[in-house]
Short mmCIF file of C-alpha atoms in Angstrom, two decimals:
data_model
loop_
_atom_site.label_atom_id
_atom_site.label_comp_id
_atom_site.label_asym_id
_atom_site.label_seq_id
_atom_site.Cartn_x
_atom_site.Cartn_y
_atom_site.Cartn_z
CA MET A 164 9.55 17.29 -126.86
CA ARG A 165 11.74 17.84 -123.85
CA PHE A 166 15.53 17.72 -124.38
CA LYS A 167 17.79 17.21 -121.42
CA PHE A 168 21.24 18.65 -121.06
CA LEU A 169 23.56 15.71 -121.70
CA ALA A 170 27.26 15.01 -121.12
CA ILE A 171 30.04 13.12 -122.72
CA LEU A 172 32.67 10.91 -121.08
CA PHE A 173 36.31 11.46 -121.93
CA LEU A 174 39.34 9.34 -121.20
CA THR A 175 41.81 10.94 -118.77
CA ILE A 176 44.97 9.69 -117.09
CA ASN A 177 44.05 6.91 -114.67
CA VAL A 178 40.48 8.23 -114.45
CA GLY A 179 37.46 6.32 -115.58
CA VAL A 180 34.24 8.32 -116.02
CA ASN A 181 33.92 12.07 -115.72
CA THR A 182 30.42 13.28 -114.84
CA PHE A 183 30.82 16.77 -116.28
CA ALA A 184 29.43 18.11 -119.54
CA GLN A 185 30.53 21.41 -120.98
CA ASP A 186 28.68 24.25 -122.59
CA VAL A 187 30.35 25.68 -125.67
CA SER A 188 29.82 28.46 -128.18
CA VAL A 189 30.77 27.53 -131.74
CA VAL A 190 31.47 30.27 -134.28
CA LEU A 191 31.01 28.97 -137.83
CA LYS A 192 32.87 30.23 -140.88
CA ASN A 193 29.64 31.82 -142.12
CA SER A 194 29.72 33.97 -138.93
CA LYS A 195 26.79 32.15 -137.29
CA VAL A 196 27.10 31.21 -133.60
CA VAL A 197 25.75 27.93 -132.22
CA ALA A 198 25.49 27.44 -128.43
CA GLY A 199 25.00 24.06 -126.82
CA ARG A 200 26.45 21.26 -124.75
CA LEU A 201 29.37 19.30 -126.19
CA VAL A 202 28.65 15.56 -126.20
CA GLU A 203 31.03 14.24 -128.86
CA GLU A 204 34.34 15.49 -130.27
CA LYS A 205 36.19 13.80 -133.11
CA PRO A 206 38.82 14.90 -135.62
CA GLU A 207 36.13 15.09 -138.33
CA HIS A 208 33.22 16.65 -136.42
CA ILE A 209 31.68 17.59 -133.09
CA VAL A 210 28.16 16.88 -131.73
CA LEU A 211 26.21 19.42 -129.66
CA ILE A 212 22.95 19.19 -127.78
CA THR A 213 21.08 22.44 -128.42
CA ASP A 214 17.64 23.71 -127.56
CA THR A 215 16.39 22.22 -130.84
CA GLY A 216 18.05 18.83 -130.48
CA GLU A 217 21.29 17.09 -131.44
CA LEU A 218 23.45 18.92 -133.98
CA LYS A 219 26.48 17.50 -135.80
CA ILE A 220 28.96 20.10 -137.10
CA GLU A 221 31.83 19.31 -139.45
CA ARG A 222 35.17 20.75 -138.31
CA GLY A 223 35.74 22.21 -141.75
CA ASN A 224 32.84 24.60 -141.06
CA ILE A 225 34.10 25.72 -137.63
CA GLN A 226 35.96 28.98 -137.06
CA THR A 227 36.40 28.81 -133.26
CA ILE A 228 35.10 26.90 -130.23
CA THR A 229 34.77 28.70 -126.90
CA PHE A 230 34.47 26.48 -123.82
CA ASN A 231 32.10 27.91 -121.21
CA PRO A 232 32.12 27.02 -117.49
CA PHE A 233 31.47 23.34 -116.74
CA THR A 234 28.01 22.09 -115.73
CA GLU A 235 27.61 19.12 -113.43
CA ILE A 236 24.85 16.61 -114.03
CA ASN A 237 23.69 13.76 -111.88
CA PRO A 238 24.10 10.38 -113.60
CA SER A 239 21.25 9.01 -111.48
CA ASN A 240 18.88 11.21 -113.48
CA SER A 241 20.05 9.73 -116.79
CA ASP A 242 17.42 8.30 -119.06
CA ASP A 243 17.49 6.18 -122.22
CA GLU A 244 18.44 9.12 -124.39
CA TYR A 245 21.47 9.86 -122.17
CA GLU A 246 22.57 6.22 -122.21
CA LYS A 247 22.19 6.05 -126.01
CA LEU A 248 24.43 9.05 -126.54
CA VAL A 249 27.13 7.97 -124.11
CA ARG A 250 27.28 4.29 -124.98
CA GLY A 251 29.78 3.31 -127.65
CA HIS A 252 31.50 6.67 -128.01
CA LYS A 253 35.30 6.51 -128.48
CA PHE A 254 37.05 9.17 -126.48
CA THR A 255 40.69 8.30 -127.24
CA LEU A 256 41.87 10.52 -130.09
CA LYS A 257 44.92 10.22 -132.30
CA ASP A 258 45.19 13.51 -134.15
CA PRO A 259 48.25 15.72 -134.73
CA VAL A 260 47.58 19.15 -133.29
CA VAL A 261 49.26 22.40 -132.36
CA VAL A 262 48.25 23.74 -128.94
CA TYR A 263 48.47 27.51 -128.37
CA PHE A 264 48.65 28.48 -124.68
CA ARG A 265 47.42 31.75 -123.23
CA ASN A 266 50.95 32.56 -122.01
CA GLY A 267 52.23 32.50 -125.60
CA ASN A 268 53.83 29.05 -125.60
CA VAL A 269 53.12 26.65 -128.47
CA VAL A 270 53.35 22.84 -128.28
CA SER A 271 52.88 20.37 -131.13
CA GLY A 272 52.11 16.70 -130.70
CA MET A 273 49.50 13.95 -130.94
CA LEU A 274 46.19 14.54 -129.20
CA LEU A 275 45.58 11.39 -127.13
CA ALA A 276 42.58 12.27 -125.00
CA LYS A 277 40.41 15.11 -123.74
CA SER A 278 38.28 15.48 -120.68
CA LEU A 279 36.07 18.41 -119.83
CA ASP A 280 38.92 20.14 -118.02
CA MET A 281 42.12 18.46 -119.25
CA VAL A 282 43.91 17.68 -122.53
CA MET A 283 46.50 14.92 -122.94
CA LEU A 284 49.20 15.25 -125.62
CA GLN A 285 51.95 12.94 -126.78
CA THR A 286 55.02 15.08 -127.54
CA GLU A 287 58.66 14.41 -128.35
CA SER A 288 59.43 14.82 -124.63
CA GLY A 289 56.70 12.40 -123.51
CA ASN A 290 53.02 12.63 -122.57
CA LEU A 291 51.83 16.04 -121.42
CA THR A 292 48.61 16.79 -119.53
CA VAL A 293 47.43 20.40 -119.48
CA ASN A 294 44.43 22.25 -118.10
CA LYS A 295 41.95 23.50 -120.69
CA LYS A 296 41.71 26.88 -119.02
CA ASP A 297 45.38 27.46 -119.92
CA ILE A 298 44.71 26.80 -123.63
CA GLN A 299 43.85 29.53 -126.10
CA LYS A 300 43.16 27.25 -129.06
CA ILE A 301 43.94 23.83 -130.53
CA GLU A 302 44.77 23.72 -134.24
CA TYR A 303 44.04 20.42 -135.98
CA ILE A 304 46.64 19.65 -138.64
CA SER A 305 45.53 16.24 -139.83
CA SER A 306 45.69 15.46 -143.56
CA GLU A 307 41.98 16.26 -143.89
CA TYR A 308 42.38 19.62 -142.16
CA ALA A 309 45.80 20.96 -143.05
CA GLU A 310 46.87 24.33 -141.66
CA ARG A 311 44.00 26.69 -142.50
CA GLY A 312 43.36 24.56 -145.59
CA GLU A 313 45.78 26.72 -147.53
CA ILE A 314 47.98 25.57 -150.40
CA VAL A 315 51.63 26.41 -149.81
CA VAL A 316 54.81 26.21 -151.88
CA ALA A 317 57.96 25.12 -150.06
CA HIS A 318 61.16 26.58 -151.56
CA LEU A 319 64.28 24.59 -150.68
CA THR A 320 67.80 25.97 -150.39
CA ASN A 321 68.88 23.94 -153.44
CA GLY A 322 66.22 25.61 -155.61
CA GLN A 323 63.63 22.81 -155.65
CA ARG A 324 59.95 23.64 -155.00
CA TYR A 325 57.08 21.49 -153.72
CA GLN A 326 53.40 22.42 -153.47
CA GLY A 327 50.96 20.93 -151.01
CA ASN A 328 49.05 21.26 -147.73
CA ILE A 329 50.89 21.37 -144.43
CA TYR A 330 50.38 18.04 -142.65
CA PHE A 331 52.67 18.57 -139.69
CA GLU A 332 55.30 21.10 -138.62
CA ASP A 333 57.64 21.39 -135.66
CA SER A 334 60.93 23.18 -135.02
CA ASN A 335 62.93 20.60 -136.98
CA GLU A 336 60.76 19.37 -139.84
CA LEU A 337 57.91 20.32 -142.18
CA THR A 338 55.66 17.62 -143.67
CA LEU A 339 53.54 18.35 -146.75
CA ASP A 340 50.74 16.39 -148.39
CA THR A 341 51.51 16.66 -152.12
CA GLU A 342 50.25 14.97 -155.28
CA LEU A 343 53.45 12.93 -155.13
CA GLY A 344 52.68 11.72 -151.62
CA ARG A 345 53.66 12.84 -148.13
CA LEU A 346 56.98 14.69 -148.14
CA SER A 347 59.08 15.55 -145.06
CA ILE A 348 61.49 18.48 -145.39
CA PRO A 349 64.16 19.25 -142.75
CA LYS A 350 63.87 22.88 -141.64
CA ASN A 351 67.57 23.52 -142.35
CA LYS A 352 66.86 22.77 -146.04
CA LEU A 353 63.81 25.06 -146.21
CA ARG A 354 64.51 28.54 -147.61
CA MET A 355 60.95 29.90 -147.69
CA LEU A 356 57.31 28.84 -147.28
CA GLU A 357 55.06 30.69 -149.75
CA TYR A 358 51.32 30.96 -149.01
CA THR A 359 49.43 30.98 -152.30
CA GLY A 360 46.18 32.36 -150.91
CA ARG A 361 44.27 29.40 -152.36
CA LYS A 362 42.46 26.77 -150.31
CA GLY A 363 41.72 23.12 -150.94
CA THR A 364 43.91 20.45 -152.47
CA PRO A 365 47.13 21.14 -154.40
CA GLN A 366 46.54 22.20 -157.99
CA PHE A 367 49.76 20.81 -159.48
CA THR A 368 49.44 17.67 -161.58
CA LEU A 369 52.03 14.90 -161.29
CA VAL A 370 53.78 16.31 -164.35
CA ASP A 371 53.78 19.82 -162.86
CA GLN A 372 55.19 18.49 -159.60
CA TYR A 373 57.99 16.70 -161.45
CA ILE A 374 58.85 19.83 -163.42
CA ALA A 375 58.85 21.92 -160.23
CA ALA A 376 61.14 19.43 -158.52
CA THR A 377 63.61 19.36 -161.42
CA ASP A 378 63.26 22.99 -162.48
CA ILE A 379 66.57 24.35 -163.70
CA LYS A 380 65.76 27.78 -162.27
CA ARG A 381 67.05 28.29 -158.77
CA TYR A 382 64.86 30.21 -156.34
CA LEU A 383 66.16 33.79 -155.95
CA GLN A 384 65.31 36.59 -153.57
CA PRO A 385 64.51 39.94 -155.25
CA ARG A 386 67.47 41.54 -153.48
CA TYR A 387 70.60 40.55 -151.54
CA ASP A 388 73.01 42.44 -149.30
CA VAL A 389 76.71 41.72 -149.80
CA ILE A 390 79.41 42.56 -147.24
CA ASP A 391 83.06 42.00 -148.15
CA ALA A 392 86.39 42.45 -146.38
CA GLY A 393 89.87 41.60 -147.51
CA TYR A 394 93.42 42.41 -148.58
CA THR A 395 94.47 45.05 -151.12
CA THR A 396 97.72 45.13 -153.07
CA LYS A 397 100.03 48.17 -153.25
CA PHE A 398 98.75 51.48 -154.62
CA GLY A 399 101.46 52.97 -156.84
CA THR A 400 105.09 53.02 -155.69
CA ILE A 401 104.67 55.05 -152.49
CA TYR A 402 101.76 53.22 -150.88
CA GLY A 403 101.96 49.58 -149.95
CA PRO A 404 99.40 46.81 -149.28
CA GLY A 405 96.38 47.53 -147.12
CA PHE A 406 92.87 46.33 -146.38
CA GLY A 407 89.36 47.03 -147.64
CA LEU A 408 85.76 46.88 -146.40
CA GLY A 409 82.69 47.21 -148.62
CA TYR A 410 78.92 46.91 -148.91
CA GLN A 411 76.94 46.13 -152.06
CA SER A 412 73.24 45.75 -152.81
CA ARG A 413 72.35 43.21 -155.48
CA PHE A 414 68.99 43.28 -157.32
CA THR A 415 67.85 40.25 -159.32
CA ILE A 416 66.86 41.27 -162.88
CA GLU A 417 66.37 38.11 -164.93
CA GLN A 418 66.92 34.37 -164.66
CA PHE A 419 67.80 32.03 -167.50
CA GLU A 420 68.92 28.44 -167.77
CA SER A 421 71.67 27.94 -165.18
CA VAL A 422 72.44 31.68 -165.00
CA TYR A 423 70.90 34.82 -163.61
CA LEU A 424 71.58 38.51 -164.10
CA SER A 425 71.65 41.14 -161.35
CA ALA A 426 72.17 44.88 -161.01
CA VAL A 427 74.66 45.88 -158.32
CA GLY A 428 75.63 49.08 -156.56
CA GLY A 429 77.66 49.79 -153.48
CA LEU A 430 80.26 51.61 -151.44
CA ALA A 431 83.79 50.53 -150.44
CA PHE A 432 86.64 51.86 -148.30
CA ASN A 433 90.30 50.93 -148.84
CA TYR A 434 93.31 51.95 -146.80
CA PHE A 435 96.97 51.69 -147.92
CA GLY A 436 100.00 52.08 -145.69
CA LEU A 437 103.31 53.56 -146.80
CA ASN A 438 105.74 51.53 -148.87
CA GLU A 439 108.70 52.72 -146.74
CA GLU A 440 111.25 50.55 -148.52
CA ASN A 441 110.66 52.30 -151.85
CA ILE A 442 110.72 55.75 -150.24
CA ILE A 443 113.95 55.11 -148.34
CA GLN A 444 115.66 53.83 -151.50
CA ARG A 445 115.57 57.41 -152.81
CA ASN A 446 117.97 58.47 -149.99
CA PRO A 447 119.37 55.22 -148.62
CA ASN A 448 122.08 56.89 -146.51
CA ILE A 449 119.80 59.31 -144.69
CA THR A 450 117.71 58.37 -141.64
CA ALA A 451 114.09 59.39 -142.10
CA ASN A 452 110.84 59.29 -140.12
CA LEU A 453 107.88 58.58 -142.41
CA ARG A 454 104.16 58.97 -141.75
CA GLY A 455 101.12 58.84 -143.96
CA GLY A 456 98.95 56.61 -146.13
CA ALA A 457 96.23 56.59 -148.77
CA PHE A 458 92.49 56.27 -148.22
CA ILE A 459 90.19 55.56 -151.18
CA THR A 460 86.40 55.78 -151.00
CA THR A 461 84.74 54.06 -153.97
CA ILE A 462 81.15 54.12 -155.22
CA ASN A 463 80.23 51.60 -157.91
CA ALA A 464 77.30 50.52 -160.07
CA GLY A 465 77.02 47.85 -162.72
CA GLY A 466 75.89 44.30 -163.33
CA GLN A 467 76.66 40.75 -162.26
CA LEU A 468 76.23 37.42 -164.04
CA ASN A 469 76.02 34.33 -161.81
CA ILE A 470 76.54 30.87 -163.30
CA TYR A 471 75.61 27.61 -161.58
CA PRO A 472 76.04 24.18 -163.23
CA ARG A 473 72.63 22.88 -162.08
CA THR A 474 69.84 23.78 -159.69
CA SER A 475 71.15 21.56 -156.90
CA SER A 476 74.68 23.01 -157.11
CA PHE A 477 75.86 24.44 -153.83
CA TYR A 478 78.03 27.11 -155.45
CA ASP A 479 77.86 29.93 -158.03
CA LEU A 480 80.59 31.39 -160.22
CA TYR A 481 80.21 35.02 -161.23
CA ILE A 482 81.70 37.97 -163.08
CA SER A 483 80.75 41.57 -162.28
CA PRO A 484 81.86 44.60 -164.36
CA VAL A 485 81.08 47.97 -162.76
CA LEU A 486 81.71 51.68 -163.26
CA GLU A 487 83.50 53.30 -160.33
CA GLY A 488 84.09 56.72 -158.87
CA HIS A 489 87.10 57.04 -156.52
CA LEU A 490 87.71 59.76 -153.95
CA ILE A 491 91.45 59.44 -153.28
CA TYR A 492 93.10 61.03 -150.27
CA LYS A 493 96.92 60.74 -149.98
CA SER A 494 99.33 61.99 -147.36
CA LEU A 495 103.09 61.64 -146.90
CA ASP A 496 105.18 63.32 -144.19
CA GLN A 497 108.97 62.93 -144.39
CA GLU A 498 111.13 64.07 -141.50
CA TYR A 499 114.97 63.93 -141.66
CA PRO A 500 116.45 64.68 -138.19
CA SER A 501 119.98 65.28 -139.57
CA PHE A 502 118.89 67.20 -142.65
CA PRO A 503 115.76 69.21 -141.78
CA GLN A 504 116.00 71.05 -145.08
CA PHE A 505 114.74 67.86 -146.72
CA ASN A 506 111.60 67.67 -144.55
CA SER A 507 108.36 67.64 -146.53
CA SER A 508 104.63 67.21 -146.08
CA GLU A 509 102.40 66.25 -148.99
CA LYS A 510 98.60 65.93 -148.88
CA SER A 511 96.16 65.70 -151.78
CA THR A 512 92.54 64.82 -152.54
CA ASP A 513 91.42 63.80 -156.03
CA PHE A 514 88.33 62.32 -157.62
CA LYS A 515 88.90 59.82 -160.43
CA PHE A 516 86.65 57.59 -162.51
CA GLY A 517 87.47 54.02 -163.34
CA ILE A 518 86.15 50.54 -163.93
CA GLY A 519 86.22 47.43 -161.78
CA ILE A 520 85.99 43.78 -162.77
CA ARG A 521 85.17 41.25 -160.08
CA PHE A 522 85.57 37.48 -160.45
CA GLY A 523 84.36 35.23 -157.69
CA ALA A 524 82.57 32.19 -156.32
CA GLU A 525 79.82 31.91 -153.72
CA PHE A 526 79.00 28.83 -151.66
CA LEU A 527 75.37 28.36 -150.62
CA PHE A 528 74.34 27.52 -147.06
CA ASP A 529 70.89 27.28 -145.47
CA SER A 530 69.99 30.99 -145.53
CA PHE A 531 73.15 32.77 -146.66
CA SER A 532 76.20 32.46 -148.90
CA ILE A 533 79.92 32.78 -148.22
CA GLY A 534 82.21 33.64 -151.12
CA VAL A 535 85.64 34.75 -152.27
CA HIS A 536 86.50 37.16 -155.07
CA TYR A 537 89.31 38.90 -156.92
CA ASN A 538 88.64 42.52 -157.86
CA ASN A 539 90.72 44.48 -160.37
CA HIS A 540 90.31 48.28 -160.03
CA ILE A 541 91.44 50.34 -163.03
CA ILE A 542 91.55 54.08 -162.22
CA PHE A 543 91.71 56.53 -165.11
CA GLY A 544 94.66 58.91 -164.73
CA ALA A 545 96.05 57.19 -161.62
CA ASP A 546 97.52 53.93 -160.39
CA GLY A 547 95.07 51.08 -159.90
CA PHE A 548 95.03 48.31 -157.32
CA ASN A 549 93.81 44.75 -156.84
CA GLN A 550 91.80 43.25 -154.02
CA PHE A 551 91.22 39.76 -152.59
CA SER A 552 88.17 39.52 -150.32
CA VAL A 553 85.78 37.23 -148.50
CA THR A 554 82.06 37.98 -148.97
CA PHE A 555 78.92 37.36 -146.91
CA VAL A 556 75.64 37.35 -148.87
CA LYS A 557 72.19 37.51 -147.25
CA THR A 558 69.07 39.67 -147.35
CA LEU A 559 69.58 41.84 -144.26
CA PHE A 560 67.30 44.82 -144.89
#
C-alpha cells in the first residue's frame, strides 16, 4: 500500500489554511526514535504519518520532539485519505504551557494555536506570536501532564506543607493539584519546593493531607546564619557603653511540639569607650587628656531553645545559654599638662572564661527572620557587661 506524505492545518492569526506539513523526530522515553510527518497535535497525543502508516503517540510517552525543515505539498494532489485526515481536526488549543526560547528566555501562558512555523500564546501581557525556530522546547503543564510528572511537597513560610503535582507556575504563584483539590500558593508564602523523586499522583490520603496542613511542627532548615549588631552597657568603672557586632551559626538538632532545640556557636566583637566622668572624679581639680578603650573578642558555643505558640505563629521566643571565652584588651592613657608626673599609660591583654545567657524574639518573614535580644555576659574574674542587639537570621552559606 502506498502512503502519501500528508499535512495538517493549524489556526494562525488572521490566516486560514496553511499548506505546509512538517517532518519531526520523536524521541520516546524508552529511547526509541520515531520519524514521520506531524498531522495532528493535541494536549493528550500527537499523530504522525510514518513509512508504515498512521501512528498515534501519547504525550506521556514522549521525551522530546524535534521539528525538521518544513515540506510543502500541493493540495491539488490531495486524495480521499488526505481529506479524511484533515477534515474535522480541531487546531485551536487551550493548554497551559511553559515555552523555553533558545536565547534563554522563558514565557508561561495558554497555548492558543500552532501553525507549522508559528506558535500563539495567551500571556498576562496579552497574546504573543513567536516563530518556532526561536523555541527550544514547549513544556506542557496541564493537570494530566504536570511538570515532569513528579510529586512535590510545597513548604510554606508558616510551616504548613502540601503535596501534589505542579499544575501551573509563574513568577507570582504556584498551583498544585492535590488530593484536597487545586491549591494556589503565592510565591511570597512559599519557603521551599521539595522534589520527592516519585512520579504519578500524590500518595497522601485526605487524612494525611489534613495532618500535613495542621502539623504542629514548623519546617526548619538544617542550619541558619545569625548576624547581630547592637549596644553594649559599660564595662567596669573605667570603660563606658559601646557597640558590638557578632556572627553565629545555628544547627537544628531536634523538634518537638511547639519547640525546637539547636546547637549554636559563633564569634563576637565588642568595643567600649572610656568612662571619662568616673576617671576625672578621681582628680576633679586637675585637667587631663584621656585616651583609650576596651576591645573584647568572644567565642561562644552552647544551645538554644526556640518556642512558638503554634505552627502559623509569625514569631519565636528563645533562650540560649552558652559557654564563652573572652580575649580582653584594655588601654588607658592619662596625660596631665600641668602635672606631668601624674601621666600614665596602661595596656593589658587577658583571656577569661565566662557564660552568656541570651533572651530574645524572632519575627518570621518570607525567607528570613528579624529579631531582638538581650544578652547577659558573666566573665569569671572580671567585670561583665550586657548587650541589646538586633539580629538577622537566614541561611547564607
